[in-house]
Coordinates of C-alpha atoms in Angstrom, one line a residue:
M423 CA -14.3 -131.6 -33.4
K424 CA -16.7 -134.3 -34.5
K425 CA -16.6 -137.5 -32.4
L426 CA -16.5 -140.8 -34.3
V427 CA -17.9 -143.7 -32.5
P428 CA -16.5 -147.1 -33.5
V429 CA -19.1 -149.6 -34.7
L430 CA -19.1 -153.1 -36.0
C431 CA -17.8 -153.2 -39.6
L432 CA -20.3 -154.7 -42.1
V433 CA -19.8 -156.0 -45.6
L434 CA -23.0 -155.4 -47.5
P435 CA -24.2 -156.0 -51.0
V436 CA -25.2 -152.9 -53.0
L437 CA -28.7 -153.1 -54.4
F438 CA -29.5 -150.2 -56.8
A439 CA -32.0 -151.7 -59.2
A440 CA -34.7 -149.2 -58.1
Y441 CA -34.5 -146.6 -55.4
P442 CA -37.9 -144.8 -55.5
R443 CA -38.1 -142.0 -53.0
S444 CA -40.8 -139.4 -52.3
G445 CA -40.0 -135.8 -53.0
D446 CA -37.5 -134.4 -55.5
V447 CA -34.1 -132.8 -55.3
E448 CA -33.1 -130.1 -57.8
V449 CA -29.4 -130.1 -58.9
A450 CA -28.6 -127.1 -61.1
M451 CA -26.1 -128.0 -63.8
V452 CA -24.0 -125.9 -66.1
S453 CA -23.1 -127.1 -69.6
V454 CA -19.4 -127.0 -70.4
L455 CA -18.4 -127.0 -74.0
G456 CA -15.3 -129.2 -74.6
A457 CA -12.1 -128.2 -76.3
S458 CA -8.5 -129.3 -77.1
V459 CA -5.9 -128.2 -74.6
T460 CA -2.1 -128.4 -75.0
G461 CA -0.4 -128.5 -71.6
G462 CA 2.6 -126.4 -70.8
P463 CA 4.2 -123.7 -68.5
A464 CA 1.6 -121.1 -69.5
N465 CA -1.0 -123.0 -67.6
A466 CA 1.0 -123.1 -64.3
F467 CA 0.9 -120.6 -61.4
W468 CA 3.7 -120.3 -58.8
N469 CA 4.8 -123.9 -58.4
F470 CA 1.4 -125.4 -59.2
E471 CA 1.2 -127.1 -62.6
G472 CA -2.3 -128.4 -62.4
A473 CA -3.7 -131.0 -64.8
F474 CA -2.6 -129.4 -68.0
T475 CA 1.2 -130.1 -67.9
A476 CA 3.5 -130.4 -70.8
P477 CA 3.7 -132.4 -73.0
R478 CA 0.1 -133.5 -72.3
K479 CA -2.4 -132.9 -75.1
L480 CA -6.0 -133.4 -74.1
K481 CA -9.3 -133.3 -75.9
V482 CA -11.9 -132.5 -73.3
A483 CA -15.4 -133.7 -74.2
S484 CA -18.4 -131.6 -73.5
F485 CA -20.0 -132.3 -70.1
Q486 CA -22.2 -130.9 -67.4
L487 CA -21.0 -129.8 -63.9
G488 CA -23.0 -128.8 -60.8
K489 CA -23.5 -125.1 -60.5
F490 CA -22.8 -125.4 -56.8
P491 CA -21.2 -128.0 -54.5
V492 CA -23.7 -130.5 -53.2
T493 CA -25.5 -128.9 -50.3
K494 CA -26.5 -130.5 -47.0
D495 CA -30.2 -130.3 -47.9
Q496 CA -29.6 -132.1 -51.2
Y497 CA -27.4 -134.8 -49.6
R498 CA -29.9 -135.4 -46.8
T499 CA -32.8 -135.7 -49.2
V500 CA -31.1 -138.2 -51.5
M501 CA -29.4 -140.3 -48.7
E502 CA -32.3 -140.5 -46.2
G503 CA -33.3 -144.1 -45.8
N504 CA -30.6 -145.3 -48.2
P505 CA -30.1 -149.1 -48.5
L506 CA -26.7 -149.2 -46.9
G507 CA -27.5 -147.0 -43.9
V508 CA -24.9 -144.3 -44.8
D509 CA -25.3 -141.2 -42.6
A510 CA -27.6 -138.7 -44.3
D511 CA -26.3 -135.8 -42.3
P512 CA -22.5 -136.3 -41.8
S513 CA -21.4 -132.6 -41.8
F514 CA -19.3 -131.4 -39.0
S515 CA -21.2 -128.1 -39.2
S516 CA -24.4 -130.1 -38.3
N517 CA -23.0 -131.9 -35.3
D518 CA -20.5 -129.6 -33.6
P519 CA -21.1 -126.2 -32.0
L520 CA -17.7 -125.1 -33.1
Y521 CA -19.1 -124.6 -36.6
P522 CA -21.8 -121.9 -36.0
L523 CA -24.1 -120.7 -38.7
C524 CA -23.5 -117.1 -39.8
E525 CA -26.3 -114.6 -39.5
G526 CA -28.4 -114.5 -42.7
E527 CA -27.1 -117.9 -44.0
V528 CA -29.2 -121.0 -44.4
D529 CA -27.7 -124.1 -42.9
G530 CA -29.1 -126.5 -45.4
R531 CA -27.5 -124.5 -48.2
R532 CA -24.0 -125.0 -46.8
P533 CA -22.0 -127.6 -48.7
V534 CA -22.1 -131.1 -47.3
E535 CA -18.8 -132.2 -45.9
G536 CA -17.6 -135.0 -43.6
V537 CA -18.1 -137.4 -46.6
T538 CA -15.7 -140.0 -47.7
W539 CA -14.8 -140.4 -51.3
Y540 CA -16.9 -143.6 -51.4
D541 CA -19.9 -141.7 -49.8
A542 CA -19.7 -139.2 -52.6
V543 CA -19.7 -142.0 -55.3
Y544 CA -22.6 -143.7 -53.6
F545 CA -24.6 -140.4 -53.5
C546 CA -24.0 -140.0 -57.3
N547 CA -25.5 -143.5 -57.9
L548 CA -28.5 -142.8 -55.7
L549 CA -29.2 -139.5 -57.3
S550 CA -29.0 -141.1 -60.7
A551 CA -31.5 -143.8 -59.7
R552 CA -33.8 -141.1 -58.3
K553 CA -33.6 -139.2 -61.6
G554 CA -34.0 -142.2 -63.8
F555 CA -30.5 -142.2 -65.2
R556 CA -28.1 -145.1 -65.6
Q557 CA -25.8 -145.2 -62.7
A558 CA -22.2 -144.3 -63.4
Y559 CA -20.5 -146.6 -60.9
E560 CA -20.6 -150.2 -59.7
L561 CA -19.8 -150.6 -56.1
R562 CA -18.8 -154.1 -54.8
D563 CA -18.2 -155.3 -51.3
P564 CA -18.7 -151.9 -49.5
L565 CA -17.5 -151.7 -46.0
L566 CA -19.7 -149.6 -43.7
E567 CA -18.1 -148.1 -40.6
G568 CA -19.6 -145.4 -38.4
G569 CA -22.2 -144.4 -40.9
H570 CA -19.7 -144.1 -43.8
I571 CA -18.4 -146.2 -46.6
T572 CA -14.7 -146.6 -45.9
D573 CA -13.8 -149.2 -48.5
A574 CA -15.3 -150.7 -51.7
A575 CA -14.4 -151.9 -55.2
V576 CA -15.5 -149.1 -57.5
S577 CA -15.6 -149.3 -61.3
V578 CA -17.0 -147.1 -64.0
V579 CA -20.1 -148.2 -65.9
P580 CA -19.3 -147.5 -69.6
K581 CA -21.5 -145.0 -71.4
A582 CA -23.6 -144.4 -68.3
D583 CA -25.6 -141.1 -68.4
G584 CA -25.9 -140.7 -64.6
Y585 CA -24.3 -138.4 -62.1
R586 CA -20.7 -138.9 -61.2
L587 CA -17.7 -137.1 -59.8
P588 CA -15.8 -134.9 -62.3
T589 CA -12.4 -135.9 -63.4
E590 CA -9.6 -133.7 -62.4
V591 CA -9.2 -132.4 -65.9
E592 CA -12.9 -131.6 -66.1
W593 CA -12.8 -129.8 -62.8
E594 CA -9.8 -127.6 -63.7
F595 CA -11.1 -127.0 -67.2
A596 CA -14.4 -125.7 -65.8
A597 CA -12.7 -123.7 -63.0
R598 CA -10.6 -121.9 -65.6
G599 CA -13.7 -120.9 -67.6
G600 CA -13.6 -123.6 -70.3
K601 CA -12.0 -121.5 -73.0
P602 CA -8.2 -122.0 -73.3
T603 CA -7.9 -119.0 -75.5
G604 CA -9.9 -116.7 -73.2
P605 CA -8.5 -114.3 -70.6
A606 CA -10.2 -116.1 -67.7
W607 CA -8.2 -119.2 -68.5
N608 CA -5.1 -117.7 -66.8
Y609 CA -6.8 -116.3 -63.7
I610 CA -5.3 -117.4 -60.5
Y611 CA -8.7 -118.2 -58.9
A612 CA -11.9 -119.4 -60.5
G613 CA -13.4 -116.1 -61.7
R614 CA -10.8 -113.7 -60.3
D615 CA -7.2 -112.8 -61.1
S616 CA -4.7 -111.7 -58.6
V617 CA -2.1 -109.0 -58.1
A618 CA 0.0 -111.6 -56.5
R619 CA 0.2 -113.7 -59.7
Y620 CA 3.8 -112.8 -60.4
G621 CA 5.1 -113.4 -56.8
A622 CA 7.9 -115.9 -56.3
E623 CA 5.9 -117.6 -53.5
A624 CA 2.3 -118.6 -53.3
P625 CA 0.5 -116.2 -50.9
E626 CA -1.0 -117.1 -47.5
L627 CA -3.2 -114.0 -47.8
D628 CA -4.6 -112.5 -51.0
A629 CA -7.5 -110.1 -50.8
E630 CA -8.0 -110.3 -54.6
Q631 CA -9.9 -113.6 -54.1
D632 CA -12.4 -112.1 -51.7
G633 CA -15.1 -111.7 -54.4
V634 CA -15.1 -115.4 -55.3
A635 CA -13.8 -117.5 -52.4
W636 CA -14.1 -118.3 -48.8
Y637 CA -10.6 -119.0 -47.4
R638 CA -8.7 -118.9 -44.1
H639 CA -8.4 -115.1 -43.7
N640 CA -11.8 -114.0 -44.7
T641 CA -14.1 -116.8 -43.5
C642 CA -14.6 -115.3 -40.1
N643 CA -14.5 -111.7 -41.2
G644 CA -17.6 -111.2 -43.3
G645 CA -15.8 -112.3 -46.5
V646 CA -13.1 -109.6 -46.2
T647 CA -9.4 -110.6 -45.9
Q648 CA -7.8 -109.6 -42.6
D649 CA -4.3 -110.3 -41.2
A650 CA -5.6 -111.9 -38.0
S651 CA -6.2 -115.6 -38.2
F652 CA -9.7 -116.7 -37.4
I653 CA -10.7 -118.1 -34.0
E654 CA -12.2 -121.5 -33.5
G655 CA -15.9 -121.2 -32.8
N656 CA -16.3 -117.7 -34.2
A657 CA -19.2 -117.0 -36.5
G658 CA -17.9 -118.0 -39.9
W659 CA -15.6 -120.8 -38.6
G660 CA -16.6 -123.5 -41.1
S661 CA -18.2 -123.7 -44.5
H662 CA -20.5 -121.0 -45.8
Q663 CA -23.8 -121.1 -47.7
V664 CA -23.1 -121.8 -51.4
G665 CA -23.5 -119.1 -54.0
L666 CA -22.7 -116.1 -51.8
K667 CA -19.5 -115.3 -53.7
K668 CA -19.4 -114.4 -57.4
P669 CA -19.3 -117.1 -60.0
N670 CA -16.6 -117.7 -62.6
S671 CA -17.2 -117.0 -66.3
L672 CA -19.2 -120.2 -66.8
G673 CA -21.6 -119.4 -63.9
L674 CA -20.0 -121.9 -61.5
Y675 CA -19.9 -120.9 -57.8
D676 CA -17.5 -121.8 -55.1
M677 CA -14.9 -123.4 -57.4
S678 CA -12.3 -121.6 -55.3
G679 CA -12.5 -121.9 -51.5
N680 CA -15.4 -123.0 -49.2
V681 CA -14.7 -126.8 -49.4
W682 CA -12.3 -128.9 -51.2
E683 CA -14.1 -131.1 -53.8
W684 CA -13.5 -134.8 -54.4
C685 CA -12.7 -135.7 -58.0
W686 CA -12.6 -139.2 -59.6
D687 CA -8.9 -139.4 -60.3
R688 CA -6.2 -141.1 -58.2
Y689 CA -3.7 -138.6 -56.9
A690 CA -0.5 -139.3 -58.8
V691 CA 2.2 -137.4 -60.7
I692 CA 0.9 -136.3 -64.1
D693 CA 3.0 -136.7 -67.2
G694 CA 2.5 -137.0 -70.9
T695 CA 1.2 -140.5 -70.6
T696 CA -1.4 -140.0 -67.9
P697 CA -4.9 -140.8 -69.2
I698 CA -7.4 -138.0 -69.3
D699 CA -9.4 -139.7 -66.5
G700 CA -6.3 -140.1 -64.3
A701 CA -3.7 -142.6 -63.4
D702 CA -4.5 -146.2 -62.5
F703 CA -2.3 -146.2 -59.4
G704 CA -2.2 -144.4 -56.1
D705 CA -3.9 -144.7 -52.8
L706 CA -5.2 -141.1 -52.6
R707 CA -8.0 -139.5 -54.6
C708 CA -7.8 -135.9 -55.9
C709 CA -9.4 -132.9 -54.2
R710 CA -9.5 -129.5 -55.9
G711 CA -10.5 -126.0 -55.1
G712 CA -9.2 -125.2 -51.6
A713 CA -11.3 -124.6 -48.5
W714 CA -12.4 -122.2 -45.8
F715 CA -9.6 -123.5 -43.5
C716 CA -6.8 -123.1 -46.1
A717 CA -4.5 -120.4 -47.2
A718 CA -5.1 -118.3 -50.4
S719 CA -2.8 -120.5 -52.5
C720 CA -5.0 -123.6 -51.9
S721 CA -7.8 -121.9 -53.9
C722 CA -5.6 -121.5 -57.0
V723 CA -7.2 -123.3 -60.0
A724 CA -3.8 -125.1 -60.7
R725 CA -3.4 -126.4 -57.1
R726 CA -3.8 -130.1 -56.9
G727 CA -4.7 -131.8 -53.6
G728 CA -5.3 -135.4 -52.6
D729 CA -6.5 -137.3 -49.5
I730 CA -7.2 -140.8 -48.3
V731 CA -10.5 -142.2 -49.6
D732 CA -12.0 -142.8 -46.1
R733 CA -11.3 -139.3 -44.8
Q734 CA -14.2 -137.5 -43.1
S735 CA -13.2 -133.9 -43.1
P736 CA -15.0 -130.5 -42.4
Y737 CA -13.0 -129.2 -45.4
I738 CA -14.0 -131.7 -48.1
G739 CA -17.2 -131.9 -50.0
F740 CA -18.0 -132.5 -53.7
R741 CA -20.0 -131.5 -56.7
V742 CA -21.5 -133.7 -59.4
A743 CA -20.9 -134.0 -63.1
R744 CA -22.7 -135.7 -66.0
S745 CA -21.4 -136.8 -69.4
K746 CA -23.1 -135.7 -72.6
K747 CA -22.7 -139.0 -74.4
K748 CA -20.4 -141.4 -72.5
L749 CA -18.7 -141.6 -69.2
F750 CA -15.1 -141.1 -70.2
F751 CA -13.2 -140.3 -73.3

C-alpha cells in the first residue's frame, strides 16, 4: 500500500485571486433537469433508504454534473504548481506496483483517488479559477500534511457559478436518471436493474451490474463477475479507466462502482427536517457510488457511505458539479 511520509504541518493562507496556468483541461458536463421528489419507501432498496426518505419533500434545481469522475490527467493538469503545494499525482495507482494498469487502458484516464475531501474542494476552486468562474468555496486556515489538505474551514460562496462537489441529493438524483416518474428511477444500479432487487439481503455478487460497474468480483476478471475474489496485484486490482462501462440514462458514466465519490454533505441521519444540501453536524462527509474493492451492494444508487475528511484512499475519488443559477437552493 501507499506509504505516507510524515512532514511538518503548515498553516497556509489560500490565495485564489488569479491562478493563470498554461494549457487547458476539458471537463465534460451533463445537464440535469431538476424536479420535485417526494421521499418514501418506493425509493429504497434492500435496507438502503438513500437521500429520498419519507417524509422528505425536495425540489431539486437544475444543475450540471461531470460526465465522468475526475481523471488523473485532469487532476494533474489543474493541480500542478498549485499555491499550497498539494500533491498533483496522489493516486495509489500511480505510486504502488500493486495497482497495475490493465492492458488497453490509459493510466491518465483512470479516476484520481487518494484525495482528501479538502483536496477535492481545493481542486474545484482551482478549476473554477482556471475557467474564469467564481469559486464556489472559501477555504480558511488550510493545514497541509504530506502533500494533502487535512483540515480547513470551508464555507460556500453564495451564488457562485464555479465547480463544486455535488450534494448527496444531486448525486443520487442524477444516478437514478433524473426522472422520478421514469422506469430508470427504480433501477438498483445507475443505468442497470437487477434480478436480485427483491432479495431479502443485499448481494455480495450480482452479475446484473457488470454492464455499468466495476466492483469487487469483476474488477480482476475483465469486467465479468466470478465467484473467486480478486488477488492483490493482479491486472485489474484497482480503479479502471473511466467510461469503459455503459452510462446511465443521462449519459453519466461510472456512477456505480469504480471509485466512491466525495459529496458536499456531512454524513448524518436524514429525516424530514434535513436541508437539501445536508445536515449541519457530523464529522464525516458523504461518499456515494461504491468502488472496485467493494461488494455489489455498495454500488446501489440508494447506498449511502461516509468517511473522515482527511482520508486518502485508493477507493475514493470525486466528480464535479456546477449550479445553473446559484450554489444551493
